[in-house]
Short mmCIF file of N, CA and C in Angstrom, two decimals:
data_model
loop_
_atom_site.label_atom_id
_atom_site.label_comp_id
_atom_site.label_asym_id
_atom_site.label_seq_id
_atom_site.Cartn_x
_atom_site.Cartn_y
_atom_site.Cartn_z
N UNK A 1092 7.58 -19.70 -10.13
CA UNK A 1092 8.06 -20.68 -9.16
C UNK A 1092 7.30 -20.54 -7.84
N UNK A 1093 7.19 -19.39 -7.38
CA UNK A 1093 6.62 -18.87 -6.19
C UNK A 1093 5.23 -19.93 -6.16
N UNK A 1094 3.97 -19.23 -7.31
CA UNK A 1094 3.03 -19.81 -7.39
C UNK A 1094 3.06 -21.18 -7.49
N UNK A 1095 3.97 -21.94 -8.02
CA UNK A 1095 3.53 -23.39 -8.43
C UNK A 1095 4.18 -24.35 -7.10
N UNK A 1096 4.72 -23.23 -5.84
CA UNK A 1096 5.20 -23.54 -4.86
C UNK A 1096 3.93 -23.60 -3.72
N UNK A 1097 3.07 -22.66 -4.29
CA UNK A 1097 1.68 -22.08 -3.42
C UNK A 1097 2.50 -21.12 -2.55
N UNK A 1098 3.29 -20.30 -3.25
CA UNK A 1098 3.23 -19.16 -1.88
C UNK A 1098 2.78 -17.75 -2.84
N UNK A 1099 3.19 -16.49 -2.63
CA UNK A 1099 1.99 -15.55 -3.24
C UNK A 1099 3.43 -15.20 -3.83
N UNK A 1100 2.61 -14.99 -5.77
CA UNK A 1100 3.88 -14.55 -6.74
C UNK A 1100 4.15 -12.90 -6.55
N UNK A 1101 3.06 -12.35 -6.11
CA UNK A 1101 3.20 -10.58 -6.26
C UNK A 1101 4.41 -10.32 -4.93
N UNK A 1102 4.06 -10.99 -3.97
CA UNK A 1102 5.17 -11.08 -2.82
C UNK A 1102 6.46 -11.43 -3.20
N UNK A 1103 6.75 -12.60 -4.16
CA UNK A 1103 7.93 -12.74 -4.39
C UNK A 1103 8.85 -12.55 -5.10
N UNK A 1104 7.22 -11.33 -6.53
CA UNK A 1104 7.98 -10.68 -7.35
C UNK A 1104 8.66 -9.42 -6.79
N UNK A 1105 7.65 -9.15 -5.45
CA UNK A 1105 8.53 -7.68 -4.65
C UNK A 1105 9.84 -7.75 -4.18
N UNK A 1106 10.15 -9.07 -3.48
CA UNK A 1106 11.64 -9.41 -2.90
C UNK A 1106 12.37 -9.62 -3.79
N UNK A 1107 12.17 -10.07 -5.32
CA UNK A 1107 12.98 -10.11 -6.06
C UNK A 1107 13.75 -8.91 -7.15
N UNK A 1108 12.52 -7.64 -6.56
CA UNK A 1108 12.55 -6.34 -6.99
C UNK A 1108 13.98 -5.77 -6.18
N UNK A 1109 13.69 -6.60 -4.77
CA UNK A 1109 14.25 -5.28 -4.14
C UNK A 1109 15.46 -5.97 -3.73
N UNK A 1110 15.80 -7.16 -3.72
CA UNK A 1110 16.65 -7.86 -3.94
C UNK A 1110 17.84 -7.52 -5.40
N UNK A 1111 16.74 -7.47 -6.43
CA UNK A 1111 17.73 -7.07 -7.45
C UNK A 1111 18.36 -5.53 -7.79
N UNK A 1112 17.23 -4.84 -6.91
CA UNK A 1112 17.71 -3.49 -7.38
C UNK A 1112 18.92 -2.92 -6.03
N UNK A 1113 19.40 -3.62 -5.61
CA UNK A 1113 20.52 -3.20 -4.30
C UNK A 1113 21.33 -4.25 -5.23
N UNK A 1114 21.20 -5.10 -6.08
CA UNK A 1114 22.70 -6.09 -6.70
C UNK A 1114 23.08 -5.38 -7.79
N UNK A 1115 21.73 -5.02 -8.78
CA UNK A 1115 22.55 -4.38 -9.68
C UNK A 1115 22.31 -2.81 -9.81
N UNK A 1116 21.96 -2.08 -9.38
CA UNK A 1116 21.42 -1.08 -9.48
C UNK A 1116 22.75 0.05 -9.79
N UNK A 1117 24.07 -0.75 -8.80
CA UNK A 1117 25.12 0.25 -8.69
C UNK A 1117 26.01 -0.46 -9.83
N UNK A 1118 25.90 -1.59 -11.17
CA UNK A 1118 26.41 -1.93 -11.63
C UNK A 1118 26.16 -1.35 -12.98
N UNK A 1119 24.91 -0.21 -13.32
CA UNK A 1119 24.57 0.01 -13.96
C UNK A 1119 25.42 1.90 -14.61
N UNK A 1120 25.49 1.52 -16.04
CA UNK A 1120 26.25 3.21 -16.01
C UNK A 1120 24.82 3.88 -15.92
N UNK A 1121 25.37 5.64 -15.74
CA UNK A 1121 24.64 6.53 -15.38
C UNK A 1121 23.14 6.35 -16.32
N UNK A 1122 23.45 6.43 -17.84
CA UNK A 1122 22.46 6.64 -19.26
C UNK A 1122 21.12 5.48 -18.54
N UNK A 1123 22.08 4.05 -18.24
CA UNK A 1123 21.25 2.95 -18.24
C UNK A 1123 20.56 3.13 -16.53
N UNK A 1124 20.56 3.58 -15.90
CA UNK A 1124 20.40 3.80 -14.93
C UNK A 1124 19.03 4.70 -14.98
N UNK A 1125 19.10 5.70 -15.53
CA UNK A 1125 18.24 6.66 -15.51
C UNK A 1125 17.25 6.01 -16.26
N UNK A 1126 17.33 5.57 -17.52
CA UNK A 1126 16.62 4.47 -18.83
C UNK A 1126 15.72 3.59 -17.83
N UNK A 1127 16.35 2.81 -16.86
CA UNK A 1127 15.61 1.86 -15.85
C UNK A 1127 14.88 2.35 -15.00
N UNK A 1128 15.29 3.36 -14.48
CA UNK A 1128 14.45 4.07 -13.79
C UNK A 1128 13.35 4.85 -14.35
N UNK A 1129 12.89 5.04 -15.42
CA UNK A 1129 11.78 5.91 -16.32
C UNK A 1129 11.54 4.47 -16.53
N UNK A 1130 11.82 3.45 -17.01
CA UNK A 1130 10.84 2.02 -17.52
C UNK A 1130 10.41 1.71 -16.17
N UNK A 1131 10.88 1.76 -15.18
CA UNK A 1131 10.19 0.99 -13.79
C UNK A 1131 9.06 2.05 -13.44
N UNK A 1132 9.53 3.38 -13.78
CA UNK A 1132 8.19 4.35 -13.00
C UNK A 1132 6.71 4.06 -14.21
N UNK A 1133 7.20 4.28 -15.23
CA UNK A 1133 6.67 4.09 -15.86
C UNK A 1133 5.42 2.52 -15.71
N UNK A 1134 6.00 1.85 -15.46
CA UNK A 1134 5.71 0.02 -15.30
C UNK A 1134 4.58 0.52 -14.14
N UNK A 1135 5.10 1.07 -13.45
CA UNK A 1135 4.52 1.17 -11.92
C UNK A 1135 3.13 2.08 -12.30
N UNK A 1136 2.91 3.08 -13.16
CA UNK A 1136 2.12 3.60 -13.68
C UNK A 1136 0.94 3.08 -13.88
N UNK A 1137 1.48 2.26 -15.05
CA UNK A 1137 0.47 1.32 -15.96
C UNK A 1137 -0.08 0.38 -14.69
N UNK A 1138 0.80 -0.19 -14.06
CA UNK A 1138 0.03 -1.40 -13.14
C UNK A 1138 -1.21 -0.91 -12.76
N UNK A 1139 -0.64 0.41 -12.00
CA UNK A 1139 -1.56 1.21 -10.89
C UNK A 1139 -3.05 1.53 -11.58
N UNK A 1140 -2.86 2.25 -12.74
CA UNK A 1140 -3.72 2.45 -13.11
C UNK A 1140 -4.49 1.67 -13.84
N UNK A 1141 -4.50 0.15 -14.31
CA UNK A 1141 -4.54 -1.19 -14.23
C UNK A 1141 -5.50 -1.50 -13.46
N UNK A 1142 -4.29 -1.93 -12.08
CA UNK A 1142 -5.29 -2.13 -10.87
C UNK A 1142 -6.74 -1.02 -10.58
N UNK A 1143 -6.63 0.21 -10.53
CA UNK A 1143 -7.76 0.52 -10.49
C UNK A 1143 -9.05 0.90 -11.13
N UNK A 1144 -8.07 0.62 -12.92
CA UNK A 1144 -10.17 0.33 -13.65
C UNK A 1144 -10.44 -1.29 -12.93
N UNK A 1145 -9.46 -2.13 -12.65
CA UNK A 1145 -10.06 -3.20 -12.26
C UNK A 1145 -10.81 -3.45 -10.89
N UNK A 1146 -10.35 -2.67 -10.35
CA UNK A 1146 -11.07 -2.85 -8.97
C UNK A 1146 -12.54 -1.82 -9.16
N UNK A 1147 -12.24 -0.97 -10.34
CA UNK A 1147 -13.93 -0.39 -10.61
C UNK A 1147 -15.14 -1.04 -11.14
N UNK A 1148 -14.03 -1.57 -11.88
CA UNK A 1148 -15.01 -2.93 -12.95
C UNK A 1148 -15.68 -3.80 -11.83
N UNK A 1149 -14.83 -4.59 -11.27
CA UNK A 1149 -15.10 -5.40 -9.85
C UNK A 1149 -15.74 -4.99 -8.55
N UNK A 1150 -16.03 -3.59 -8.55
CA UNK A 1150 -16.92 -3.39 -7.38
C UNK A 1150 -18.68 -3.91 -7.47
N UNK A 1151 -18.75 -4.03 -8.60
CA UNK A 1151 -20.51 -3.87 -8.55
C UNK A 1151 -20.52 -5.80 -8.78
N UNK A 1152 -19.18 -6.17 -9.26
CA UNK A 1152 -19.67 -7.69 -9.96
C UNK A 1152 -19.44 -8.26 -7.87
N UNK A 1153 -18.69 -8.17 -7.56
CA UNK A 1153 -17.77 -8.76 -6.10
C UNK A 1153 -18.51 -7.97 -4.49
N UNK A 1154 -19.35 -7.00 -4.73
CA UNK A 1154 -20.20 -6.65 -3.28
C UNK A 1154 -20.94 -7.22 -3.22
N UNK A 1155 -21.03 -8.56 -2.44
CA UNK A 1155 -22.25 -8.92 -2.54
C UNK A 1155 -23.26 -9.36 -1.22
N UNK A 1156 -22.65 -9.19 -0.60
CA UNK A 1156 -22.93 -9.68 0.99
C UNK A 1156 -22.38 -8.82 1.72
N UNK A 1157 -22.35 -7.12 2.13
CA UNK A 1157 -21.63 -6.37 2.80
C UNK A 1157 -22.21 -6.96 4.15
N UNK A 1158 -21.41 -7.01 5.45
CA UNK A 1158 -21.67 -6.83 6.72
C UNK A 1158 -21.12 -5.33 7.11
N UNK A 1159 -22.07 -4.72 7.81
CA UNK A 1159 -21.75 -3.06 8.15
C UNK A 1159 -20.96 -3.50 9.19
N UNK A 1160 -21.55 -4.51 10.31
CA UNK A 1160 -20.69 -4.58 11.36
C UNK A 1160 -18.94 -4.86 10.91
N UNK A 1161 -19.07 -5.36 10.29
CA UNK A 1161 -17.37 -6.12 9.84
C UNK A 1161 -17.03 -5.00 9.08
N UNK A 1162 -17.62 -4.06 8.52
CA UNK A 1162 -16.59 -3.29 7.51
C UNK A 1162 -16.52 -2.04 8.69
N UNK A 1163 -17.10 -1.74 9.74
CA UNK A 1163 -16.92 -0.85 10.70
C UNK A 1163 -15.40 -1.03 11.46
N UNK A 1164 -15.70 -2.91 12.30
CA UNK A 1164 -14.53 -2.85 12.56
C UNK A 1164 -13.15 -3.09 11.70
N UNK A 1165 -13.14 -3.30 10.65
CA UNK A 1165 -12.02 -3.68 9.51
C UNK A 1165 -12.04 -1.84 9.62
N UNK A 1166 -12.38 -0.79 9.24
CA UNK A 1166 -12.29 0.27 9.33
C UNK A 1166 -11.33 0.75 10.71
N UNK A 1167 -11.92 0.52 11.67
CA UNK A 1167 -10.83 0.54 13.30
C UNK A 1167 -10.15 0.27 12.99
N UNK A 1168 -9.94 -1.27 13.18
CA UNK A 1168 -8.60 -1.96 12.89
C UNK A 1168 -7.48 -1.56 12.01
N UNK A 1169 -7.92 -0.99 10.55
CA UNK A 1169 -6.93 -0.33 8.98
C UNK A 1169 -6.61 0.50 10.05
N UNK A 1170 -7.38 1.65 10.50
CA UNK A 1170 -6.70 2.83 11.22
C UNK A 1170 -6.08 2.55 12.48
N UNK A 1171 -6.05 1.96 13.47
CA UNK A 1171 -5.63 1.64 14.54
C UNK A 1171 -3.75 1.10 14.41
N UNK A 1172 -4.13 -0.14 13.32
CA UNK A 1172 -3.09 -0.36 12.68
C UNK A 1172 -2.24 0.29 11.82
N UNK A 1173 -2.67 1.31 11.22
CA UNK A 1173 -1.98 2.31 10.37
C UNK A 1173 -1.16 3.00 11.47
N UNK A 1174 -2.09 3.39 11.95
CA UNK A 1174 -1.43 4.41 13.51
C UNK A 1174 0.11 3.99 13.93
N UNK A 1175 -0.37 2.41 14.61
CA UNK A 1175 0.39 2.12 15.21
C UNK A 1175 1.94 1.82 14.78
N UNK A 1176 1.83 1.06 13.58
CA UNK A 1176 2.67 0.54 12.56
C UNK A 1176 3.53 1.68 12.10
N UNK A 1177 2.93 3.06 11.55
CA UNK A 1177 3.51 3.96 11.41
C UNK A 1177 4.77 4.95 12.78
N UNK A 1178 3.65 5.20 13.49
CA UNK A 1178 3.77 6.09 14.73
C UNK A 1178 5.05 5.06 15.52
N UNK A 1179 4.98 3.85 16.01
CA UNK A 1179 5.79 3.11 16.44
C UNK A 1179 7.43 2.48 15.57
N UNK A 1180 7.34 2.71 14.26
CA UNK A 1180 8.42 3.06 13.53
C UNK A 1180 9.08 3.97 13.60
N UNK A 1181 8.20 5.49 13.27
CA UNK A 1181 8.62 6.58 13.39
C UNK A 1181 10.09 6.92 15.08
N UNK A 1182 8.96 6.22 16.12
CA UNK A 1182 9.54 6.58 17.40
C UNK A 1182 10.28 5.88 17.61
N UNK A 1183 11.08 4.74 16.98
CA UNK A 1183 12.21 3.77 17.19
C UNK A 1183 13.27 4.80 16.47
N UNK A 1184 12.55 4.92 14.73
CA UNK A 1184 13.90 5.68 14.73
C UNK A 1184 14.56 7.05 14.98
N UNK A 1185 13.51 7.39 15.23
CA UNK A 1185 13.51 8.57 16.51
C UNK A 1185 14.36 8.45 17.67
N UNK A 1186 14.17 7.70 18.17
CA UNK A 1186 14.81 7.32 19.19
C UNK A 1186 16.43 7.02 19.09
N UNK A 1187 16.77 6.19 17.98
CA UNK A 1187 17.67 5.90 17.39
C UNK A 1187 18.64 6.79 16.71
N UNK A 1188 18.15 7.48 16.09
CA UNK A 1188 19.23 8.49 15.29
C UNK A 1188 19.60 10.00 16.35
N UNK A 1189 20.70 10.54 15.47
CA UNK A 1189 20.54 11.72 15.99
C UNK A 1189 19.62 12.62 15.51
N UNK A 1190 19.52 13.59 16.16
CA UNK A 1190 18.35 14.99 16.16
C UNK A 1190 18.40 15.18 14.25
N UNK A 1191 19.47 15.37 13.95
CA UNK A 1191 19.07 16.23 12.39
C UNK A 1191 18.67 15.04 11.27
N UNK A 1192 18.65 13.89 11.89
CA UNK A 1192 17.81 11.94 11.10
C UNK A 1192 16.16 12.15 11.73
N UNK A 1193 16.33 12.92 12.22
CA UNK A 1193 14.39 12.58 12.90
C UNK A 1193 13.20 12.67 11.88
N UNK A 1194 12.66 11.64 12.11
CA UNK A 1194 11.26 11.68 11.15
C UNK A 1194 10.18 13.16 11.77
N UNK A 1195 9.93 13.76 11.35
CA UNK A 1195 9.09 15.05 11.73
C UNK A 1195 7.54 14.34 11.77
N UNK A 1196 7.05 15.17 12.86
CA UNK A 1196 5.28 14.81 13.41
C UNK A 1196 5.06 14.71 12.17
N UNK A 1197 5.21 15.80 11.35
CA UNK A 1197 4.31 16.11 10.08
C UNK A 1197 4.26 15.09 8.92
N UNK A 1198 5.88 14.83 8.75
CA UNK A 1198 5.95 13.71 8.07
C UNK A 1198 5.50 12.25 8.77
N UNK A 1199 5.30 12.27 9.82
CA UNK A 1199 4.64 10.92 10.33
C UNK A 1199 3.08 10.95 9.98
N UNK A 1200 2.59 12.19 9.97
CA UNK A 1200 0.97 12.12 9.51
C UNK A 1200 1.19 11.97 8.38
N UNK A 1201 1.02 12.55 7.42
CA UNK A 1201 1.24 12.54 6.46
C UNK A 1201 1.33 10.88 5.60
N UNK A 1202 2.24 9.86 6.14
CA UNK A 1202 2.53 8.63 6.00
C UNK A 1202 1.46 8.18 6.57
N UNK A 1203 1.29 8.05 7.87
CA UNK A 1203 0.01 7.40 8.21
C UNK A 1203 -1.84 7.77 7.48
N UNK A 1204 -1.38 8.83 7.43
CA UNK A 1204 -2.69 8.82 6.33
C UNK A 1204 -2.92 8.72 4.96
N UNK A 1205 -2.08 9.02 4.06
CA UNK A 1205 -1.90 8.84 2.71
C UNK A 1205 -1.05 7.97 2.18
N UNK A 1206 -0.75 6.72 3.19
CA UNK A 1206 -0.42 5.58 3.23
C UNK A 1206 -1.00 4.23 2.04
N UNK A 1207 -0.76 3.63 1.49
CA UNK A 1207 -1.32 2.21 0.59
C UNK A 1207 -2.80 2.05 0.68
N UNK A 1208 -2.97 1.75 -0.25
CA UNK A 1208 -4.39 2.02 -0.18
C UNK A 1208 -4.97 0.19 -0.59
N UNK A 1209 -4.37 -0.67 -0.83
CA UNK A 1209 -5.17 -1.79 -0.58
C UNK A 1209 -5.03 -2.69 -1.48
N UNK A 1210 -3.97 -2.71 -2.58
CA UNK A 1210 -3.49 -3.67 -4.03
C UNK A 1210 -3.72 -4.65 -3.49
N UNK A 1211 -2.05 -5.08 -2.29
CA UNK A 1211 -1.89 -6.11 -1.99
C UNK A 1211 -3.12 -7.12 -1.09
N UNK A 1212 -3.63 -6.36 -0.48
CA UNK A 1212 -5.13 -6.90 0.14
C UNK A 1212 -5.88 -7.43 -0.77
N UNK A 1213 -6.37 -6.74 -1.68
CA UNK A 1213 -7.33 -6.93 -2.31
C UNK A 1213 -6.66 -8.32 -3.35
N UNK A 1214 -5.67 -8.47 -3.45
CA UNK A 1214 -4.72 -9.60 -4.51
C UNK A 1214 -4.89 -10.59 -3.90
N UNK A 1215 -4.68 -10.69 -2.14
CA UNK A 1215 -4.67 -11.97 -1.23
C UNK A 1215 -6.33 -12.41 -1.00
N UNK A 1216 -7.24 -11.35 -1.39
CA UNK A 1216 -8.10 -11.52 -1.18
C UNK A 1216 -8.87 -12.31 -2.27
N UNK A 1217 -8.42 -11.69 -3.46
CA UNK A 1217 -9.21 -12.94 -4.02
C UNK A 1217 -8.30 -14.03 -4.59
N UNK A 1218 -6.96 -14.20 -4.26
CA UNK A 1218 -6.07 -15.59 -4.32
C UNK A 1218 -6.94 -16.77 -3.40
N UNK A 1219 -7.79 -15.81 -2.26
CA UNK A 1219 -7.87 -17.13 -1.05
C UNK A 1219 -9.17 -18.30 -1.09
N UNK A 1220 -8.20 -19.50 -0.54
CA UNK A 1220 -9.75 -20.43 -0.88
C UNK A 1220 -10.97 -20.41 0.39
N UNK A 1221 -11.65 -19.95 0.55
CA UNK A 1221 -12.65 -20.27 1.56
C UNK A 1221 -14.12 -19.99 1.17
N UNK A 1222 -14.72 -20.68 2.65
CA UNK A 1222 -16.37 -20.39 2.07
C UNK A 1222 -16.41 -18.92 2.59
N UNK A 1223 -15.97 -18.59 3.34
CA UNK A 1223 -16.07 -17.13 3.22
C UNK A 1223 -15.46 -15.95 2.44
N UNK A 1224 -15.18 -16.41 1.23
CA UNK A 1224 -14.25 -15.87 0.12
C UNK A 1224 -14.92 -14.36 -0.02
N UNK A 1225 -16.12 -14.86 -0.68
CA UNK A 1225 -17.06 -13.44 -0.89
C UNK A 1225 -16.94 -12.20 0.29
N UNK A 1226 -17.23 -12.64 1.25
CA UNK A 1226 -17.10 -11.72 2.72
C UNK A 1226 -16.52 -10.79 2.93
N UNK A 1227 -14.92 -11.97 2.75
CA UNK A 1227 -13.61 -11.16 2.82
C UNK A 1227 -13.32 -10.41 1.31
N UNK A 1228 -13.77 -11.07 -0.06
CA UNK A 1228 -13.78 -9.49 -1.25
C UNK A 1228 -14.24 -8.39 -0.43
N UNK A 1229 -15.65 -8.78 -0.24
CA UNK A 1229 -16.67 -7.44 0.21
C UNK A 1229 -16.31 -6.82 1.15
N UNK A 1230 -15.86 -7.29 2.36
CA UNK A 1230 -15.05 -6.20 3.30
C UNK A 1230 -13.66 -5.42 2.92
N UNK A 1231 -12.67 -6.53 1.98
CA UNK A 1231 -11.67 -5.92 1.54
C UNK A 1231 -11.59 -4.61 0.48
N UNK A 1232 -12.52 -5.01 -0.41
CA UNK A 1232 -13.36 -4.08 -1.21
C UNK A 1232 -13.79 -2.82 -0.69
N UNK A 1233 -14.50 -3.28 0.37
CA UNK A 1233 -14.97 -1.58 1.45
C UNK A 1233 -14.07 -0.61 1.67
N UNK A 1234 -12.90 -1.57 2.27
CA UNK A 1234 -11.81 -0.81 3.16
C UNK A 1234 -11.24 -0.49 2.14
N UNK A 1235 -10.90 -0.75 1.15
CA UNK A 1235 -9.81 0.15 0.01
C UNK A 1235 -11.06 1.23 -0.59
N UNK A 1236 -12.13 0.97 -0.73
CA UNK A 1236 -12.78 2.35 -0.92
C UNK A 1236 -12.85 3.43 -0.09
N UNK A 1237 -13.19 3.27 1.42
CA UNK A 1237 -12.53 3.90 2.11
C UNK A 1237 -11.20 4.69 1.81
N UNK A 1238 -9.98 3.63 1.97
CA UNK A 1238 -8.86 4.40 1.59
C UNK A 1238 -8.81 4.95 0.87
N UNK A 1239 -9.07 5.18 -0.51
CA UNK A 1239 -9.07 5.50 -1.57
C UNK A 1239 -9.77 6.82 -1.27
N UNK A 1240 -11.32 6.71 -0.76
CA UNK A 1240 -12.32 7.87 -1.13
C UNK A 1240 -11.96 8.78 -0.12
N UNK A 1241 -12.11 7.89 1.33
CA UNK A 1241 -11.75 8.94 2.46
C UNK A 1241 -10.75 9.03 2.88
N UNK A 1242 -9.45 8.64 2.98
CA UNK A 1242 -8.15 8.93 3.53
C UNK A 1242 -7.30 9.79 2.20
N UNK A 1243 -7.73 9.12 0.86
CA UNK A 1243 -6.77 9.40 -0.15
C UNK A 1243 -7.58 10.82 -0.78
N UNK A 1244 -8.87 11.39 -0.61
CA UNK A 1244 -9.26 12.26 -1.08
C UNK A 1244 -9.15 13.44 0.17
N UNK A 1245 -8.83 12.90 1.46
CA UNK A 1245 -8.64 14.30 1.90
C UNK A 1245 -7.08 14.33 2.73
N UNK A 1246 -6.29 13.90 1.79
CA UNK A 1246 -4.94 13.73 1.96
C UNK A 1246 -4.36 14.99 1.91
N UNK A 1247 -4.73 15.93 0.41
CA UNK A 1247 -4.14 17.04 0.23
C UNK A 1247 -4.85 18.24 1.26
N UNK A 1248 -5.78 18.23 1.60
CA UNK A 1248 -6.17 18.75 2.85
C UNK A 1248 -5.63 18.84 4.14
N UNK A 1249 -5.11 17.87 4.49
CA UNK A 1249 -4.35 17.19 5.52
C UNK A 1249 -3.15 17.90 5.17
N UNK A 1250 -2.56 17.87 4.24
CA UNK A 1250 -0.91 18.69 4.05
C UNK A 1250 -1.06 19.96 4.17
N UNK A 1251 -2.00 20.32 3.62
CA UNK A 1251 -2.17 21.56 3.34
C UNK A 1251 -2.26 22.32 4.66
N UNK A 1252 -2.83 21.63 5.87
CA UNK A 1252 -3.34 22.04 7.32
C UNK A 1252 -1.91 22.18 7.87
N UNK A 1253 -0.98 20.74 7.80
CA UNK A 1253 0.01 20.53 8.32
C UNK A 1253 1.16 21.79 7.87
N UNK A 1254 1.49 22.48 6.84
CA UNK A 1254 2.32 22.84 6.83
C UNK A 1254 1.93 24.90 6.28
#
């Protein structure tokens, strides 16, 4: 429905995820509960690992026009925005709760760096119609390698420092 509406189906299969799993989730007995929960992790598995022979397959067919300048600043920007998005959540509800609800520094790094690495980007990216279609693969493409190579490969490093 979503799609034949033109709005994005992966978006509205998420609200309908999370929509359904707060209606029925508590309607479910314990057996079936647990059952749903091993088929959804499971689901989530397969996608993932899905999505990324595909985005391997698709790197060499979809780079085709890199701009260094644009994947430099798309690089700022992911991190700037990670930062902020994270760090400025964190300190609301920080602010908000009492002392023993506080999100910890550590756990705020931690999130901000080993944070999403780029599905949904890369999905809007090639849903979109323009003449600059290619551009935006190839920069979107960059920045999840990035994430992937450099944020997501020295993630466990990062914990490891932190704690």
């Amino acid at each position: 429905l979503a799609e034949g509406l033109g709005c994005s189906g992966l978006l509205a299969i998420l609200m309908m995820a999370i929509i359904m799993w707060n209606y029925c989730f508590h309607s479910l007995s314990p057996v079936a509960s647990i059952s749903i929960e091993f088929l959804v992790e499971m689901a989530c598995n397969m996608s993932e690992n899905f999505l990324f022979c595909y985005l391997g397959i698709s790197i060499p067919l979809t780079i085709t026009n890199a701009k260094l300048s644009l994947i430099i600043v798309g690089i700022i920007a992911l991190l700037v925005s990670r930062f902020l998005s994270v760090w400025m959540t964190a300190l609301i509800i920080n602010l908000t709760k009492s002392a023993w609800k506080h999100i910890p520094l550590t756990y705020t790094v931690v999130m901000t760096w080993g944070g999403l690495r780029g599905a949904v980007a890369f999905y809007l990216a090639l849903k979109m119609n323009s003449e600059y279609k290619n551009l935006i693969i190839t920069t979107t493409m960059s920045l999840i390698i990035f994430t992937i190579i450099g944020l997501g490969g020295t993630t466990k490093p990062v914990i490891k420092f932190l704690v």
